[in-house]
CSV table of C-alpha atoms in Angstrom, one decimal:
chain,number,residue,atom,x,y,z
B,1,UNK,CA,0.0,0.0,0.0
B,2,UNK,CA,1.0,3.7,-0.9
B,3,UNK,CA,2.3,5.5,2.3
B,4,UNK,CA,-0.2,7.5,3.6
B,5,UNK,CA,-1.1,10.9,2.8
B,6,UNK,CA,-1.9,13.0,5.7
B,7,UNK,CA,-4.8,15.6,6.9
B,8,UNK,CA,-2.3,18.4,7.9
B,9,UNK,CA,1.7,17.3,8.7
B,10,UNK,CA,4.5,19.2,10.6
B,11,UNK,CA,6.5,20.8,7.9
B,12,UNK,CA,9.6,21.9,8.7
B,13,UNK,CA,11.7,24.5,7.1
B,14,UNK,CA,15.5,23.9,8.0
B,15,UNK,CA,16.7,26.2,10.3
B,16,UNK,CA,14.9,25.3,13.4
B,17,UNK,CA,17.5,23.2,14.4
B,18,UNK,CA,19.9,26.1,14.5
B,19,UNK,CA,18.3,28.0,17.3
B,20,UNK,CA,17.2,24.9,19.5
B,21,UNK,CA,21.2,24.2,19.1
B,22,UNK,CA,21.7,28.1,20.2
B,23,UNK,CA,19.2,27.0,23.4
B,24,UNK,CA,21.6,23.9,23.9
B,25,UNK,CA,25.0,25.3,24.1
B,26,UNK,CA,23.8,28.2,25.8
B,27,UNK,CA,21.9,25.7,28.5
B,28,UNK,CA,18.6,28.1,28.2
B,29,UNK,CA,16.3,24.4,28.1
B,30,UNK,CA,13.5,26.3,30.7
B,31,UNK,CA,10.3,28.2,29.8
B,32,UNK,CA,12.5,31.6,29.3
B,33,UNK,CA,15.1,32.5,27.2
B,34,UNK,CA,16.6,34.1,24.1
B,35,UNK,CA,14.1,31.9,22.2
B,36,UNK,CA,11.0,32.7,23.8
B,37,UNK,CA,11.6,36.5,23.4
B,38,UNK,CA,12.6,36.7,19.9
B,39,UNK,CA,9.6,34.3,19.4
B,40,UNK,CA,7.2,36.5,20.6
B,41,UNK,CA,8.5,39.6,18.9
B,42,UNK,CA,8.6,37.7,15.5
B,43,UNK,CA,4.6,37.0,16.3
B,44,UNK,CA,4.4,40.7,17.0
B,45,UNK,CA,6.0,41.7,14.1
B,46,UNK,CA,3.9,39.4,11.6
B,47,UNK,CA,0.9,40.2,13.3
B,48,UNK,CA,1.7,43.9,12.4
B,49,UNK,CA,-0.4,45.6,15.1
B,50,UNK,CA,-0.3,47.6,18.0
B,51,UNK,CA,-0.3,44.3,20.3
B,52,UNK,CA,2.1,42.4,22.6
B,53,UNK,CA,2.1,38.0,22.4
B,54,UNK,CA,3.0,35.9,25.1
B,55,UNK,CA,4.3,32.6,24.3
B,56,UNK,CA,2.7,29.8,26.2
B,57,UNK,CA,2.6,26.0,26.3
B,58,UNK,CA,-0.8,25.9,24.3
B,59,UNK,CA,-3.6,27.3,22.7
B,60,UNK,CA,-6.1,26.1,25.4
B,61,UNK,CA,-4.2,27.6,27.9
B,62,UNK,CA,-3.7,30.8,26.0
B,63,UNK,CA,-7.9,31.0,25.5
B,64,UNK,CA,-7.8,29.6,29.5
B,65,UNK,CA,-5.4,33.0,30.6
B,66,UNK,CA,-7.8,35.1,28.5
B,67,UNK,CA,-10.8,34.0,30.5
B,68,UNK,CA,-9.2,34.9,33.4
B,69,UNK,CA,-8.0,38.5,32.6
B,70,UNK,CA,-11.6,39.0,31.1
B,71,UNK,CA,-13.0,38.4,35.0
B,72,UNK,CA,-14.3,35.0,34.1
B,73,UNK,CA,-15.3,33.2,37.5
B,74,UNK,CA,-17.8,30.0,38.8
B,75,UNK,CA,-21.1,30.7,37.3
B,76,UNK,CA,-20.6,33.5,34.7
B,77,UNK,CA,-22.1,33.0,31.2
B,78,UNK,CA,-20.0,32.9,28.1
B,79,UNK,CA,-21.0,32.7,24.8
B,80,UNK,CA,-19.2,30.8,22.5
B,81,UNK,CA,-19.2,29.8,18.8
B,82,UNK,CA,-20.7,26.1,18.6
B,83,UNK,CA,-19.1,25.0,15.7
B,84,UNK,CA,-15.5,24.2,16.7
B,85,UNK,CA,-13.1,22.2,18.2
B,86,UNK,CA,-13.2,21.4,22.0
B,87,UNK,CA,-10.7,23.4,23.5
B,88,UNK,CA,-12.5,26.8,22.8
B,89,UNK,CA,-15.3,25.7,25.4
B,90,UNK,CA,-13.6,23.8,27.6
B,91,UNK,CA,-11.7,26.4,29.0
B,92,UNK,CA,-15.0,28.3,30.1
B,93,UNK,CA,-15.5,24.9,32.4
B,94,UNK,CA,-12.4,25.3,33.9
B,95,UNK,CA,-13.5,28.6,35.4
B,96,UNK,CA,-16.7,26.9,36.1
B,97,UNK,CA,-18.1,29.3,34.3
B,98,UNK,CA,-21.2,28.6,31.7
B,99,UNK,CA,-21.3,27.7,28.1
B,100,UNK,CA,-23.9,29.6,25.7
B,101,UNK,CA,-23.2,28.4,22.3
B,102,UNK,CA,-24.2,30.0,18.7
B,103,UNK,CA,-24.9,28.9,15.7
B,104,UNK,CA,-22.7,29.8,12.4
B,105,UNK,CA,-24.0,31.7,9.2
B,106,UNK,CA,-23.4,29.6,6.0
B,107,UNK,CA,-20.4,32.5,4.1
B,108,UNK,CA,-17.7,32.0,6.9
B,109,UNK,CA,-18.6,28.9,8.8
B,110,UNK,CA,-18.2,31.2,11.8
B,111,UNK,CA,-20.4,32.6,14.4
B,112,UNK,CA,-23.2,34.5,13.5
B,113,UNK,CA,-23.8,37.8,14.6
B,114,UNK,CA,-27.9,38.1,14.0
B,115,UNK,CA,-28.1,34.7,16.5
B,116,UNK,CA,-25.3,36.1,18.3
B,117,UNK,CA,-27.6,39.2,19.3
B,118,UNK,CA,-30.2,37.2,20.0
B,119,UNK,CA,-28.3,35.0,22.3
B,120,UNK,CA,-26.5,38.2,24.1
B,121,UNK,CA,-30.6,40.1,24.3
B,122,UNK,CA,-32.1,37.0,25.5
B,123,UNK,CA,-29.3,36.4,28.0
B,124,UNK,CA,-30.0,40.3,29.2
B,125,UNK,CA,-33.4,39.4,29.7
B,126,UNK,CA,-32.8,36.6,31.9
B,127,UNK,CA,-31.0,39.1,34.0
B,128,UNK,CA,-27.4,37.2,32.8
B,129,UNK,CA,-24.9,39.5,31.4
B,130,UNK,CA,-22.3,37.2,29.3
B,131,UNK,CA,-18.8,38.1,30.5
B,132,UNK,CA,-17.2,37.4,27.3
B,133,UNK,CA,-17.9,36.2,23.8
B,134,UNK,CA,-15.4,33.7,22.0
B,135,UNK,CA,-15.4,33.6,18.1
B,136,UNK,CA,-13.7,31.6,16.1
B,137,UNK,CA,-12.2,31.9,12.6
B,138,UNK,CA,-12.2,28.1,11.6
B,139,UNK,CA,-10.2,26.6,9.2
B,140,UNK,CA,-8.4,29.7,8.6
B,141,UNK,CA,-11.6,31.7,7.2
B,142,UNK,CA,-12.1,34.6,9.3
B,143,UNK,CA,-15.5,35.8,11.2
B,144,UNK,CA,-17.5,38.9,10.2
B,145,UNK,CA,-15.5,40.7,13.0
B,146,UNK,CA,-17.2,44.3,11.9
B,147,UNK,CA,-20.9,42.9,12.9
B,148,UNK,CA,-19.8,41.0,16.0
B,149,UNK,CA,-17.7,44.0,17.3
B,150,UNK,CA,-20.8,46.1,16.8
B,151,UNK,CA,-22.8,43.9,19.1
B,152,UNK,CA,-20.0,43.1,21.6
B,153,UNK,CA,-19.3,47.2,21.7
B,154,UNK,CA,-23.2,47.4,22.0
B,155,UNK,CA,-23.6,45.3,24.8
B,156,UNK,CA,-20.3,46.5,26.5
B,157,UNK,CA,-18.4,42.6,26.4
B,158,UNK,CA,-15.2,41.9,25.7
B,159,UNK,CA,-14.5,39.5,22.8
B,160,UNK,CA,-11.5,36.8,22.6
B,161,UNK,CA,-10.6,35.6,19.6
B,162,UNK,CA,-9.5,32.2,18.9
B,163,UNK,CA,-7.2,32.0,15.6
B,164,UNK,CA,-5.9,29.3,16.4
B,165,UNK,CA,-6.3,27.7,13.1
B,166,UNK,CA,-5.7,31.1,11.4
B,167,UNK,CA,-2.3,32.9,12.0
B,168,UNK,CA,-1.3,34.6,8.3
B,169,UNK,CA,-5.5,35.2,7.6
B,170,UNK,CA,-6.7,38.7,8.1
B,171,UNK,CA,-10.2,40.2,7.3
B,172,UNK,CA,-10.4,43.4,5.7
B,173,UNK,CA,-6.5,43.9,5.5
B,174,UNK,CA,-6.4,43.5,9.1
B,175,UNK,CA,-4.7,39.9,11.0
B,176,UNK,CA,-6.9,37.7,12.7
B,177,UNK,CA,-6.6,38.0,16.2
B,178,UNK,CA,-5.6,41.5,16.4
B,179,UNK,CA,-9.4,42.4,16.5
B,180,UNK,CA,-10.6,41.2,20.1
B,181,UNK,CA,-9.3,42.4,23.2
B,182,UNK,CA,-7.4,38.8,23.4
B,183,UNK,CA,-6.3,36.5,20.8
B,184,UNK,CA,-5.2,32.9,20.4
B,185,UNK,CA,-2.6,31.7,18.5
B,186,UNK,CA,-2.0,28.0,18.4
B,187,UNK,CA,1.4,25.9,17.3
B,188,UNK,CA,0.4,22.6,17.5
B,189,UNK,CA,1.6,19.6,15.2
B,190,UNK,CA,-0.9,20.0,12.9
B,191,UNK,CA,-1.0,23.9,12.3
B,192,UNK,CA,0.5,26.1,9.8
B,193,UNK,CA,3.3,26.1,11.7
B,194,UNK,CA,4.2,24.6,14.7
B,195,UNK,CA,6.7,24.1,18.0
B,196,UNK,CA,5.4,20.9,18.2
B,197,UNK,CA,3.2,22.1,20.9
B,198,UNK,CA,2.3,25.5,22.1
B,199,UNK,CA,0.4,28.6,21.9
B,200,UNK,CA,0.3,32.2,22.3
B,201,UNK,CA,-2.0,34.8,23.8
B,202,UNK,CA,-2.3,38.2,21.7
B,203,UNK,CA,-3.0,41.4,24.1
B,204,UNK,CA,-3.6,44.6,23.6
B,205,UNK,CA,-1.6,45.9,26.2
B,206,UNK,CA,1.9,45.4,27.7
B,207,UNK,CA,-0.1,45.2,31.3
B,208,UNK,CA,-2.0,42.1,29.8
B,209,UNK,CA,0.9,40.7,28.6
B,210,UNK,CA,2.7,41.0,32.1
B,211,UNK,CA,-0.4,39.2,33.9
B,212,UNK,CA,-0.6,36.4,31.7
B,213,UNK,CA,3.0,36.2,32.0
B,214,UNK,CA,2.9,36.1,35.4
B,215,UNK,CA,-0.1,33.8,35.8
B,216,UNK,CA,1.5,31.4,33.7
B,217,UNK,CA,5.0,31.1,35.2
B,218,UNK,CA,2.7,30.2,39.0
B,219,UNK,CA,1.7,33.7,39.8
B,220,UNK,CA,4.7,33.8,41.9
B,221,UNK,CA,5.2,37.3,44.1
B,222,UNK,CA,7.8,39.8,43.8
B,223,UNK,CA,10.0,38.1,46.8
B,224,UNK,CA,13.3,36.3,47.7
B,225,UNK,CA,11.3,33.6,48.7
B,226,UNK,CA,8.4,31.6,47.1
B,227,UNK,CA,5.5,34.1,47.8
B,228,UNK,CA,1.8,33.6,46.2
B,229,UNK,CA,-0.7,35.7,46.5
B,230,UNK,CA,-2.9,34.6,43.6
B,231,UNK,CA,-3.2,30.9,41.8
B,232,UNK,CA,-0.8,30.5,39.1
B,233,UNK,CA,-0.4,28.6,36.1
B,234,UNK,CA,2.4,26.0,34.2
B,235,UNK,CA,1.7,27.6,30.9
B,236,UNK,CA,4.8,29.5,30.0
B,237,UNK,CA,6.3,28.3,26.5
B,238,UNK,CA,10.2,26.6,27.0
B,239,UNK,CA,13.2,28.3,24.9
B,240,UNK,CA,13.5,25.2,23.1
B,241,UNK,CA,9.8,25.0,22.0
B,242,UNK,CA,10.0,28.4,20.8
B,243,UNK,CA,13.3,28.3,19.1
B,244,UNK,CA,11.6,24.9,16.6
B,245,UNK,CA,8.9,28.7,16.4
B,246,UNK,CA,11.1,30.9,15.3
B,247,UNK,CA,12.7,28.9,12.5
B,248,UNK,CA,8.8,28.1,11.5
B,249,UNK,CA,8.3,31.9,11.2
B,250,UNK,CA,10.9,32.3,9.0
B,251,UNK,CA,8.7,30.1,6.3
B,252,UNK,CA,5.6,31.3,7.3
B,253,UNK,CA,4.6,33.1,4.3
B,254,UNK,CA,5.3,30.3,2.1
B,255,UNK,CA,3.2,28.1,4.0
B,256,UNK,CA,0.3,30.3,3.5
B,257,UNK,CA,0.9,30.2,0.2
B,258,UNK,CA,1.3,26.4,0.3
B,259,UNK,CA,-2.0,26.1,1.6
B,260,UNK,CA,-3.4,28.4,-0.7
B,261,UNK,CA,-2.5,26.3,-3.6
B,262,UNK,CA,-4.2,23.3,-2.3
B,263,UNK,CA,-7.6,25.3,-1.6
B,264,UNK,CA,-7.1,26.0,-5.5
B,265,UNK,CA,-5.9,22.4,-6.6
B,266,UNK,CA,-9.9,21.4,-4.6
B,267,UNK,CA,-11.5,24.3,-6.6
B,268,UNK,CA,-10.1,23.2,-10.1
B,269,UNK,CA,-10.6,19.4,-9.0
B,270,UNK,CA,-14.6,20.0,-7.8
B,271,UNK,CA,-15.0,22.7,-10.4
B,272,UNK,CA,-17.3,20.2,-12.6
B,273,UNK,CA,-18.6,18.3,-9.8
B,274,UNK,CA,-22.1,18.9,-9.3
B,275,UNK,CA,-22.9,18.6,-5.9
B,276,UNK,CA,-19.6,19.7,-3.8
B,277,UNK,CA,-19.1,23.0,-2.5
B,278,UNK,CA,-15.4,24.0,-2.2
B,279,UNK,CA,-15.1,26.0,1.1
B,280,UNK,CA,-14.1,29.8,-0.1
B,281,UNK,CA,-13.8,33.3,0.5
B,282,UNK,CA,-17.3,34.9,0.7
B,283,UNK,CA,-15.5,38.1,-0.9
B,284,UNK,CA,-12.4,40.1,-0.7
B,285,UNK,CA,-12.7,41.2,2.7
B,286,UNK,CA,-11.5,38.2,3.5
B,287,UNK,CA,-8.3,36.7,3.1
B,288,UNK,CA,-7.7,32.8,4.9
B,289,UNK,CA,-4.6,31.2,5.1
B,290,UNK,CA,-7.0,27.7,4.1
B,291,UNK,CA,-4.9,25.8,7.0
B,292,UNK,CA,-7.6,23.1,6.5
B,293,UNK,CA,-9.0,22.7,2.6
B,294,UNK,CA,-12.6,21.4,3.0
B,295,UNK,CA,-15.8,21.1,0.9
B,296,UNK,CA,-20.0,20.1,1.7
B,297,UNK,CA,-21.3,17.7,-0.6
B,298,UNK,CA,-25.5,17.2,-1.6
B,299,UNK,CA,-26.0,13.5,-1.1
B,300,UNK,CA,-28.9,13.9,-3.1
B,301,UNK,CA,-27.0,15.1,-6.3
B,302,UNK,CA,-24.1,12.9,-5.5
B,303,UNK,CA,-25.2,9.4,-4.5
B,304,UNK,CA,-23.1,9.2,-1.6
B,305,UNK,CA,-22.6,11.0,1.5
B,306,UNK,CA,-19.4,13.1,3.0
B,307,UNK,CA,-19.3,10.0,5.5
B,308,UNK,CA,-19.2,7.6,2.4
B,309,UNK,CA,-16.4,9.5,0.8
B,310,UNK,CA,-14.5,9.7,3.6
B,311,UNK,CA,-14.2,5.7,4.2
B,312,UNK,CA,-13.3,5.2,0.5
B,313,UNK,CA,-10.2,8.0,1.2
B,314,UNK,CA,-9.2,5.5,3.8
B,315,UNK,CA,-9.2,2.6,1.8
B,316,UNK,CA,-6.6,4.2,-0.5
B,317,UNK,CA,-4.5,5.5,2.8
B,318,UNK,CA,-5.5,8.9,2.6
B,319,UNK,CA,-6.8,10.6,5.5
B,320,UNK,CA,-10.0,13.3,5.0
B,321,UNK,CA,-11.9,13.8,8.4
B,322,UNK,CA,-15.7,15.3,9.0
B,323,UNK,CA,-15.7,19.0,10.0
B,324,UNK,CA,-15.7,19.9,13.7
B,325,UNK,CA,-19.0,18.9,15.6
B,326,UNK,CA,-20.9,21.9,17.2
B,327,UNK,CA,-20.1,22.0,21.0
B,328,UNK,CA,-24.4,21.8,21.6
B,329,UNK,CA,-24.4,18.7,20.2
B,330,UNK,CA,-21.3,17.1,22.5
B,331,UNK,CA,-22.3,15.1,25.4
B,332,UNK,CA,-20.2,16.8,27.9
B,333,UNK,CA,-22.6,20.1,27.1
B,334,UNK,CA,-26.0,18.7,26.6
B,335,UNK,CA,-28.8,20.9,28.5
B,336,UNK,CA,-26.2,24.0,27.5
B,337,UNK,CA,-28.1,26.9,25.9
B,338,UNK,CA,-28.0,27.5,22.1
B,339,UNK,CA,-28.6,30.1,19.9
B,340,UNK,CA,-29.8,29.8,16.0
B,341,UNK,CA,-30.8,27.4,13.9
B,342,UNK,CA,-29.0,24.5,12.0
B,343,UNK,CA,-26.3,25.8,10.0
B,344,UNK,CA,-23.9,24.0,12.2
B,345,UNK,CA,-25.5,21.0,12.5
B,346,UNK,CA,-25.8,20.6,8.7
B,347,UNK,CA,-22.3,21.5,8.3
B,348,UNK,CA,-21.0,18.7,10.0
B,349,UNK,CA,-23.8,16.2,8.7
B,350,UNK,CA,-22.4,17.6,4.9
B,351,UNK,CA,-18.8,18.7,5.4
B,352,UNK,CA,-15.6,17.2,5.2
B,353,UNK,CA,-11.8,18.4,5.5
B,354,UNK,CA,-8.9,17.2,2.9
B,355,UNK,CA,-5.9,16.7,3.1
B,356,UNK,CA,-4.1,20.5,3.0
B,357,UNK,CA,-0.3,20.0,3.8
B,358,UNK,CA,1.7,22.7,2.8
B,359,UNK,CA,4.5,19.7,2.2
B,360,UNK,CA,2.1,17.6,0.0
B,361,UNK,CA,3.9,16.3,-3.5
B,362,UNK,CA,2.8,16.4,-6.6
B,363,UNK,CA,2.2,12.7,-6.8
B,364,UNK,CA,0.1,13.0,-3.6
B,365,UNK,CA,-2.0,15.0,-4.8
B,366,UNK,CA,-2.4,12.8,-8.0
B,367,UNK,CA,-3.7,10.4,-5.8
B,368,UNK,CA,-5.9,12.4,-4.4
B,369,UNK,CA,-7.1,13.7,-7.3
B,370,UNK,CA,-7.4,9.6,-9.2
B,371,UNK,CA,-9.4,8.6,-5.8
B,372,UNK,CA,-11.8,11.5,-5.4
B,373,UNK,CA,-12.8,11.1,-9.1
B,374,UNK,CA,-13.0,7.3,-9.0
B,375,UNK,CA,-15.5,7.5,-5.6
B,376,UNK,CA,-17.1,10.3,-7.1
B,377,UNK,CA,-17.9,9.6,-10.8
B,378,UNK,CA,-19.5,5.3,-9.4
């Protein structure tokens, strides 16, 4: 059997073993160092904003850091976009705070702002304000930040951002997490680019920065001795994490434009397929990084469903997986209120990601081309 051909690889670009070797013979192996600073001003820098990063061990705890500065606590309501991956709601349970989830609009994937204004009006009424409001910008497509700013500025709530899946998109020339008054960046093995774990939290401030530095090296006091006055976190990134980041930045543009090409290689392959929607920019307002190519596909024109496609992919070692389901739907959040209709649900009945590595070969993506028109044209 061929080897097989991945949903999203680790591609690295050659120099990150130059500065983990700097961390090495310099004996900076601990969550500070040379490393971690230039990481974070690299981030700054590409993020080309008024904003300050802190490098942390992951994206969760980077969303986790941003509840907290937001004045997230046991029994506070925060609304959250439903369609996405677990670890932008799970964070609100570890505050044991409470999930209100929204539904998507059908352009971006991402939350909706007329259900999000229904959620935030009906929450009023129920004498809840929400504390904060988490929006996502999945698969690299960014939200309609200019209507869900106008709400949260309405309502007075601040708004975190979770890009994890879109560092290098930007909506209306503008970089995705630069918008809220927190964002989260994440570097895990499967990202755009990666320090084979990790994250990053994007503040506005210097003074944010410094708190979720200090809550994430274990809130330790200003003292000779081990002094806490508040609980602390082990969420600081190491130097040698960040030094496998900073030789990713240095290729970070042409892994956007890696994964680019393979949202154009799906558009050109489905352009005569009737029935299969390649996911896309609703206009040019939007820019995505497409870390994650991914389509929807009309059984009823097609024959099969995005479930039966995604088995025959398998067969022929090639891994394609169903898009993210919505957090209202997950066990661990059933009786959680929602907001909206089904956009989210039919989404993930309909959708399914495809292989999108920025170090896919051509022949790799001759196979996936041969397979998808085999399954597709029975």
């Amino acid at each position: 059997m061929s080897d097989k051909i991945w949903l999203s690889s680790p591609h690295m670009g050659g120099n990150e073993l130059k500065y983990i070797h700097d961390a090495f013979d310099n004996n900076w192996v601990a969550p500070l160092g040379p490393n971690v600073n230039g990481f974070e001003q690299d981030l700054e820098k590409f993020l080309k904003a008024n904003i300050k990063v802190a490098a942390l061990s992951a994206g969760t705890a980077a969303l986790h850091l941003a509840l907290i500065e937001c004045g997230v606590g046991y029994g506070d309501e925060v609304i959250c976009q439903s369609m996405t991956f677990s670890a932008s709601a799970n964070p609100i349970a570890y505050q044991g705070a409470v999930p209100v989830f929204v539904d998507s609009e059908i352009e971006t994937w991402n939350m909706c702002p007329l259900a999000l204004r229904e959620a935030v009006r009906d929450r009023f009424a129920k004498g809840k304000k929400p504390k904060a409001i988490i929006v996502v910008h999945l698969y690299g497509m960014p939200a309609k930040m200019d209507e869900i700013l106008s709400v949260a500025k309405e309502f007075d709530i601040p708004v975190i951002e979770d890009a994890a899946e879109a560092l290098g998109s930007s909506y209306k020339g503008k970089s995705c997490g630069t918008f809220g008054n927190f964002g989260i960046l994440s570097f895990n093995g499967n990202k755009i680019i990666t320090t084979s774990g990790g994250g990053a939290l994007v503040c506005q401030t210097q003074e944010d920065k410094d708190k979720a530095v200090f809550l994430s090296t274990q809130a330790r006091d200003n003292a000779p001795h081990y002094q806490h006055s508040h609980i602390g976190y082990n969420y600081r990134m190491s130097n040698i994490c960040a030094g496998i980041g900073r030789g990713q930045m240095e290729v970070l543009e042409d892994r956007i434009m890696e994964r680019r090409a393979m949202a154009d290689f799906y558009t050109d392959l489905f352009q005569n397929i009737n029935g299969v929607e390649v996911f896309a920019e609703p206009s040019p307002d939007f820019y995505s990084n497409h870390w994650l190519s991914a389509i929807t596909m009309d059984a009823t024109k097609l024959g099969i469903t995005r479930e039966t496609l995604r088995l025959a992919l398998l067969e022929d070692n090639i891994e394609s997986r169903p898009l993210w389901k919505p957090m209202h739907l997950q066990p661990v959040f059933e009786g959680a209120a929602y907001y909206g209709g089904n956009v989210a649900e039919n989404l993930f009945n309909n959708g399914l990601c495809l292989p999108s590595g920025s170090n896919l070969t051509d022949n790799e993506r001759n196979r996936i081309r041969i397979s998808i028109e085999r399954h597709l044209s029975k």
